[in-house]
């Protein structure tokens, strides 16, 4: 209660709330990557003209990207196209390194390209390691949530 009072005091002091304020609204979005769900939260406190307080709370939970399933052919084709682009750009950057040497790293764009390529290769390395290391019933790109904490206990 003390922290909430201090927060309201700060809002009052900085002019966000004054005697003319009739509505106080809080809205935020939370993403849970374990189950691939977004939750949108809206809370409204309204002071009516007769002096009563009306409180409204609304939460909406949704999975964005419900059009595609993780095993969809479109996703697979797009992943292959992106892999081909990364292979091409990796070849280009390696060729530049062999011709220009490491002085090409004096350009920020070259460092950014290298970090991008490194991050993408790291992503696929971890994805393949997960596919190899996890039990057979666990699919890496699945839309299903697996609670591994139960196995740890």
GROMACS .gro file of C-alpha atoms in nm:
model
  153
    1UNK     CA    1   0.000   0.000   0.000
    2UNK     CA    2   0.286   0.236   0.077
    3UNK     CA    3   0.443   0.181  -0.266
    4UNK     CA    4   0.108   0.240  -0.439
    5UNK     CA    5   0.055   0.559  -0.238
    6UNK     CA    6   0.406   0.678  -0.328
    7UNK     CA    7   0.340   0.606  -0.696
    8UNK     CA    8   0.011   0.798  -0.687
    9UNK     CA    9   0.187   1.083  -0.504
   10UNK     CA   10   0.448   1.096  -0.782
   11UNK     CA   11   0.177   1.099  -1.049
   12UNK     CA   12   0.001   1.384  -0.865
   13UNK     CA   13   0.324   1.581  -0.818
   14UNK     CA   14   0.421   1.556  -1.186
   15UNK     CA   15   0.078   1.657  -1.314
   16UNK     CA   16  -0.045   1.324  -1.449
   17UNK     CA   17  -0.332   1.325  -1.198
   18UNK     CA   18  -0.509   1.641  -1.076
   19UNK     CA   19  -0.850   1.741  -0.938
   20UNK     CA   20  -1.001   1.727  -1.289
   21UNK     CA   21  -0.894   1.365  -1.342
   22UNK     CA   22  -1.195   1.139  -1.392
   23UNK     CA   23  -1.035   0.828  -1.540
   24UNK     CA   24  -0.717   0.641  -1.452
   25UNK     CA   25  -0.622   0.367  -1.701
   26UNK     CA   26  -0.343   0.112  -1.706
   27UNK     CA   27  -0.274  -0.098  -2.013
   28UNK     CA   28   0.010  -0.337  -2.084
   29UNK     CA   29   0.095  -0.646  -2.284
   30UNK     CA   30   0.283  -0.953  -2.159
   31UNK     CA   31   0.433  -1.229  -2.374
   32UNK     CA   32   0.498  -1.581  -2.244
   33UNK     CA   33   0.744  -1.757  -2.478
   34UNK     CA   34   0.695  -2.095  -2.308
   35UNK     CA   35   0.341  -2.126  -2.439
   36UNK     CA   36   0.364  -1.859  -2.715
   37UNK     CA   37   0.077  -1.649  -2.583
   38UNK     CA   38   0.026  -1.273  -2.553
   39UNK     CA   39  -0.192  -1.130  -2.278
   40UNK     CA   40  -0.328  -0.778  -2.311
   41UNK     CA   41  -0.439  -0.624  -1.980
   42UNK     CA   42  -0.655  -0.311  -1.948
   43UNK     CA   43  -0.770  -0.167  -1.615
   44UNK     CA   44  -0.980   0.147  -1.581
   45UNK     CA   45  -1.084   0.331  -1.266
   46UNK     CA   46  -1.346   0.599  -1.334
   47UNK     CA   47  -1.480   0.859  -1.094
   48UNK     CA   48  -1.836   0.939  -1.201
   49UNK     CA   49  -2.005   1.280  -1.158
   50UNK     CA   50  -2.209   1.155  -0.865
   51UNK     CA   51  -1.894   1.047  -0.681
   52UNK     CA   52  -1.901   0.672  -0.728
   53UNK     CA   53  -1.606   0.473  -0.852
   54UNK     CA   54  -1.643   0.235  -1.145
   55UNK     CA   55  -1.371  -0.023  -1.198
   56UNK     CA   56  -1.326  -0.212  -1.523
   57UNK     CA   57  -1.074  -0.484  -1.592
   58UNK     CA   58  -1.034  -0.665  -1.921
   59UNK     CA   59  -0.779  -0.926  -2.017
   60UNK     CA   60  -0.741  -1.083  -2.357
   61UNK     CA   61  -0.511  -1.375  -2.425
   62UNK     CA   62  -0.424  -1.466  -2.781
   63UNK     CA   63  -0.167  -1.648  -2.986
   64UNK     CA   64  -0.050  -1.422  -3.263
   65UNK     CA   65   0.030  -1.589  -3.589
   66UNK     CA   66  -0.248  -1.846  -3.566
   67UNK     CA   67  -0.265  -1.857  -3.945
   68UNK     CA   68   0.052  -2.067  -3.966
   69UNK     CA   69   0.131  -2.381  -3.782
   70UNK     CA   70   0.495  -2.446  -3.702
   71UNK     CA   71   0.509  -2.744  -3.941
   72UNK     CA   72   0.337  -2.559  -4.223
   73UNK     CA   73   0.484  -2.581  -4.572
   74UNK     CA   74   0.497  -2.203  -4.603
   75UNK     CA   75   0.712  -2.177  -4.291
   76UNK     CA   76   0.944  -2.446  -4.420
   77UNK     CA   77   0.982  -2.274  -4.758
   78UNK     CA   78   1.051  -1.937  -4.592
   79UNK     CA   79   1.312  -2.093  -4.362
   80UNK     CA   80   1.488  -2.249  -4.661
   81UNK     CA   81   1.486  -1.914  -4.846
   82UNK     CA   82   1.633  -1.738  -4.541
   83UNK     CA   83   1.898  -2.010  -4.502
   84UNK     CA   84   1.996  -1.963  -4.867
   85UNK     CA   85   2.026  -1.586  -4.817
   86UNK     CA   86   2.247  -1.640  -4.512
   87UNK     CA   87   2.464  -1.890  -4.702
   88UNK     CA   88   2.506  -1.637  -4.983
   89UNK     CA   89   2.593  -1.349  -4.750
   90UNK     CA   90   2.832  -1.568  -4.549
   91UNK     CA   91   3.010  -1.655  -4.873
   92UNK     CA   92   3.029  -1.284  -4.967
   93UNK     CA   93   3.171  -1.187  -4.626
   94UNK     CA   94   3.427  -1.470  -4.628
   95UNK     CA   95   3.540  -1.367  -4.976
   96UNK     CA   96   3.579  -1.006  -4.861
   97UNK     CA   97   3.781  -1.124  -4.561
   98UNK     CA   98   4.018  -1.321  -4.784
   99UNK     CA   99   4.062  -1.031  -5.029
  100UNK     CA  100   4.071  -0.733  -4.789
  101UNK     CA  101   4.193  -0.904  -4.474
  102UNK     CA  102   4.076  -0.797  -4.133
  103UNK     CA  103   4.097  -0.428  -4.220
  104UNK     CA  104   3.743  -0.467  -4.360
  105UNK     CA  105   3.635  -0.479  -3.995
  106UNK     CA  106   3.705  -0.106  -3.973
  107UNK     CA  107   3.357  -0.053  -4.119
  108UNK     CA  108   3.067  -0.077  -3.877
  109UNK     CA  109   2.849  -0.241  -4.143
  110UNK     CA  110   3.097  -0.530  -4.176
  111UNK     CA  111   3.091  -0.589  -3.800
  112UNK     CA  112   2.709  -0.574  -3.802
  113UNK     CA  113   2.695  -0.827  -4.088
  114UNK     CA  114   2.932  -1.061  -3.906
  115UNK     CA  115   2.734  -1.038  -3.581
  116UNK     CA  116   2.411  -1.103  -3.769
  117UNK     CA  117   2.556  -1.411  -3.939
  118UNK     CA  118   2.707  -1.534  -3.610
  119UNK     CA  119   2.373  -1.493  -3.431
  120UNK     CA  120   2.187  -1.682  -3.703
  121UNK     CA  121   2.438  -1.969  -3.699
  122UNK     CA  122   2.415  -1.980  -3.318
  123UNK     CA  123   2.034  -1.995  -3.341
  124UNK     CA  124   2.046  -2.297  -3.573
  125UNK     CA  125   2.318  -2.463  -3.365
  126UNK     CA  126   2.105  -2.443  -3.049
  127UNK     CA  127   1.795  -2.551  -3.239
  128UNK     CA  128   1.972  -2.860  -3.377
  129UNK     CA  129   2.126  -2.939  -3.037
  130UNK     CA  130   1.781  -2.918  -2.880
  131UNK     CA  131   1.637  -3.149  -3.146
  132UNK     CA  132   1.913  -3.403  -3.080
  133UNK     CA  133   1.921  -3.374  -2.700
  134UNK     CA  134   1.552  -3.366  -2.613
  135UNK     CA  135   1.345  -3.683  -2.571
  136UNK     CA  136   1.169  -3.818  -2.880
  137UNK     CA  137   0.825  -3.697  -2.769
  138UNK     CA  138   0.936  -3.333  -2.758
  139UNK     CA  139   0.921  -3.145  -3.088
  140UNK     CA  140   1.142  -2.834  -3.095
  141UNK     CA  141   0.906  -2.621  -3.308
  142UNK     CA  142   0.591  -2.752  -3.144
  143UNK     CA  143   0.304  -2.531  -3.032
  144UNK     CA  144   0.268  -2.756  -2.728
  145UNK     CA  145   0.402  -2.658  -2.385
  146UNK     CA  146   0.629  -2.903  -2.206
  147UNK     CA  147   0.683  -2.852  -1.834
  148UNK     CA  148   1.036  -2.980  -1.777
  149UNK     CA  149   1.031  -2.871  -1.413
  150UNK     CA  150   0.831  -3.182  -1.325
  151UNK     CA  151   1.122  -3.399  -1.438
  152UNK     CA  152   1.367  -3.198  -1.230
  153UNK     CA  153   1.177  -3.235  -0.902
   0.00000   0.00000   0.00000
